[in-house]
Amino acid sequence: MSSREIHVVVVGISTAGIGVARKVAALATNGFPNLRVTIIDKNAYTYHSIGAPRGIVDKEFGRSLFFRLDTLLTEFEASAKPKHRFIQALLTNVNKETIELSTGETLEFDYLVLATGAENTFPGNVNARTLEDGRAKLARLYENVQAADNVLVIGGGAVGVEIAGEIADEYPNKRVTLVHSASRLLPLNFKEGISNGAVHKLRRLGVEVVLNERINIPADIQFDGAVRPTTLVGRSGREYTSDIQFLATGTKVRSEYMATLEHHLGTSLREKNGTIKVKPTLQLATNALSNIFVAGDVNSLPGGAKYAVKAGEQAQLVAANLITMINCDTKSAKPVLQNWDGSVMNMIAVPIGKSLGVLQASGIAFGKSCVGDIVVSRVKAKDYFVSKRAKEFPPNANA
């Protein structure tokens, strides 16, 4: 048993942050009673955004997507006096030994994990600070979709396909149009068979799928889930009139909090797209600070490593390396850390409503066949993995 005081700070509490925080906090009840973990997020909750497409059409399911962050680490307290802490704040600056928060607080750390993710548009990101406000905003979207006759979805990646499919499946009399700028749906690193299958199954549900079309989006348009009759124009000249619009064209990383550290070190720590450079161990790409790790969407791994499954795998790697470093500190030994294996996502399951779907697994595409429908409906479409997320929290976390 070690009596050392150890402070691990994890910023950004979604898939990657949750995985790291729980693994490391468990040390407090397993030989490191003076280890404490502070988790920090701008929201009071984590939002299981994977389930957002179903939450649009199922109000009660939407409520289940929110989990209180102040409950995440309660099972790992080593004594009656809590050591682990949740702070609701934005990260504003990273320094060599401290971080600064929007609350004005400065925290010292022994180890720091940056897992601040990437931002996307509503409903992929709810943009509400409290759990109650987040639920209320998603509930309003549910009501607005009910009230709309014409729905426009811009972007034919997995999320766009899922949103269009869920709405068309639940409301067969609505007009749903999916517009995508590429020649086929879904990420291009997957086989064309699932792209063709997605088009086929969306059209079975009555969705109009338009490919090779880029919508001109005015700077002042808000994709906030409101019923707002709008006409947008594609580069083809075609007009698209809809009552409600969804934008599902990708994410944006915000990592401005690295600027101060870059200034102090005299080097750039970020790629041009804002992602933070990492070593194969997922440590920050500088030899000056081996105690800072970066996991999930905010790091510079390729896009194929940014799916939720891969974020979970990154969390396991970061946690393992952190635990190795903590243990080696007690033995004055040089830690031998694990490297990211370089793998990218080669499996994808995309629900198209409750009973249809496309799948790629082990290099085999199940597009138009019913195999995709059967597997996807059982594996993902039943609850978009929210029951798996719930197991990471105590029962009252989304009461």
PDB file of C-alpha atoms in Angstrom, residues 50 53-54 155-166 178 185-187 190-191 194-195 197-199 201-202 205 307 345 347-361 366-367 369 371-382 384-385:
ATOM      1  CA  ILE A  50     -24.827   7.906 -29.869  1.00  0.00           C
ATOM      2  CA  PRO A  53     -31.216   9.708 -33.435  1.00  0.00           C
ATOM      3  CA  ARG A  54     -33.619   7.576 -31.379  1.00  0.00           C
ATOM      4  CA  GLY A 155     -24.895  15.015 -44.352  1.00  0.00           C
ATOM      5  CA  GLY A 156     -24.907  11.316 -45.160  1.00  0.00           C
ATOM      6  CA  GLY A 157     -22.468   9.916 -42.634  1.00  0.00           C
ATOM      7  CA  ALA A 158     -23.650   7.425 -40.042  1.00  0.00           C
ATOM      8  CA  VAL A 159     -25.416  10.044 -37.905  1.00  0.00           C
ATOM      9  CA  GLY A 160     -27.251  11.615 -40.830  1.00  0.00           C
ATOM     10  CA  VAL A 161     -28.392   8.205 -42.074  1.00  0.00           C
ATOM     11  CA  GLU A 162     -29.574   7.244 -38.585  1.00  0.00           C
ATOM     12  CA  ILE A 163     -31.497  10.506 -38.078  1.00  0.00           C
ATOM     13  CA  ALA A 164     -33.242  10.218 -41.439  1.00  0.00           C
ATOM     14  CA  GLY A 165     -34.022   6.554 -40.842  1.00  0.00           C
ATOM     15  CA  GLU A 166     -35.444   7.043 -37.353  1.00  0.00           C
ATOM     16  CA  LEU A 178     -31.270  13.371 -46.979  1.00  0.00           C
ATOM     17  CA  LEU A 185     -23.381   7.492 -48.184  1.00  0.00           C
ATOM     18  CA  LEU A 186     -21.349   6.652 -45.077  1.00  0.00           C
ATOM     19  CA  PRO A 187     -17.576   7.026 -44.571  1.00  0.00           C
ATOM     20  CA  PHE A 190     -16.042   1.359 -45.570  1.00  0.00           C
ATOM     21  CA  LYS A 191     -17.180  -0.770 -48.475  1.00  0.00           C
ATOM     22  CA  ILE A 194     -23.105  -0.793 -47.184  1.00  0.00           C
ATOM     23  CA  SER A 195     -23.466   2.603 -48.855  1.00  0.00           C
ATOM     24  CA  GLY A 197     -27.599  -0.791 -48.889  1.00  0.00           C
ATOM     25  CA  ALA A 198     -28.195   2.366 -46.875  1.00  0.00           C
ATOM     26  CA  VAL A 199     -29.637   4.158 -49.913  1.00  0.00           C
ATOM     27  CA  LYS A 201     -33.213   0.856 -47.151  1.00  0.00           C
ATOM     28  CA  LEU A 202     -33.730   4.569 -46.631  1.00  0.00           C
ATOM     29  CA  LEU A 205     -38.801   3.951 -45.709  1.00  0.00           C
ATOM     30  CA  TYR A 307     -15.326   6.191 -33.334  1.00  0.00           C
ATOM     31  CA  MET A 345     -12.374   1.208 -37.212  1.00  0.00           C
ATOM     32  CA  MET A 347     -16.600  -2.419 -38.365  1.00  0.00           C
ATOM     33  CA  ILE A 348     -19.682  -0.256 -38.535  1.00  0.00           C
ATOM     34  CA  ALA A 349     -23.318  -0.852 -37.661  1.00  0.00           C
ATOM     35  CA  VAL A 350     -25.850   1.745 -38.799  1.00  0.00           C
ATOM     36  CA  PRO A 351     -29.503   1.413 -37.792  1.00  0.00           C
ATOM     37  CA  ILE A 352     -32.042   2.643 -40.329  1.00  0.00           C
ATOM     38  CA  GLY A 353     -35.105   2.853 -38.162  1.00  0.00           C
ATOM     39  CA  LYS A 354     -35.888   0.144 -35.644  1.00  0.00           C
ATOM     40  CA  SER A 355     -35.760  -2.904 -37.904  1.00  0.00           C
ATOM     41  CA  LEU A 356     -33.457  -2.087 -40.831  1.00  0.00           C
ATOM     42  CA  GLY A 357     -29.728  -1.483 -40.910  1.00  0.00           C
ATOM     43  CA  VAL A 358     -26.419  -1.969 -42.680  1.00  0.00           C
ATOM     44  CA  LEU A 359     -23.315  -3.611 -41.311  1.00  0.00           C
ATOM     45  CA  GLN A 360     -19.677  -4.148 -42.131  1.00  0.00           C
ATOM     46  CA  ALA A 361     -17.824  -6.736 -40.050  1.00  0.00           C
ATOM     47  CA  PHE A 366     -24.068  -6.528 -45.356  1.00  0.00           C
ATOM     48  CA  GLY A 367     -25.888  -3.792 -47.224  1.00  0.00           C
ATOM     49  CA  SER A 369     -29.281  -8.186 -47.325  1.00  0.00           C
ATOM     50  CA  VAL A 371     -28.350 -10.021 -42.339  1.00  0.00           C
ATOM     51  CA  GLY A 372     -27.560  -6.382 -41.658  1.00  0.00           C
ATOM     52  CA  ASP A 373     -31.126  -5.795 -40.495  1.00  0.00           C
ATOM     53  CA  ILE A 374     -31.063  -8.709 -38.055  1.00  0.00           C
ATOM     54  CA  VAL A 375     -27.631  -8.030 -36.563  1.00  0.00           C
ATOM     55  CA  VAL A 376     -27.944  -4.252 -36.317  1.00  0.00           C
ATOM     56  CA  SER A 377     -31.428  -4.380 -34.785  1.00  0.00           C
ATOM     57  CA  ARG A 378     -30.169  -6.755 -32.089  1.00  0.00           C
ATOM     58  CA  VAL A 379     -26.776  -5.203 -31.449  1.00  0.00           C
ATOM     59  CA  LYS A 380     -27.296  -1.442 -31.794  1.00  0.00           C
ATOM     60  CA  ALA A 381     -30.813  -0.403 -32.779  1.00  0.00           C
ATOM     61  CA  LYS A 382     -32.419  -1.895 -29.667  1.00  0.00           C
ATOM     62  CA  TYR A 384     -27.982   2.471 -29.168  1.00  0.00           C
ATOM     63  CA  PHE A 385     -25.788   1.077 -26.344  1.00  0.00           C
TER      64      PHE A 385
END
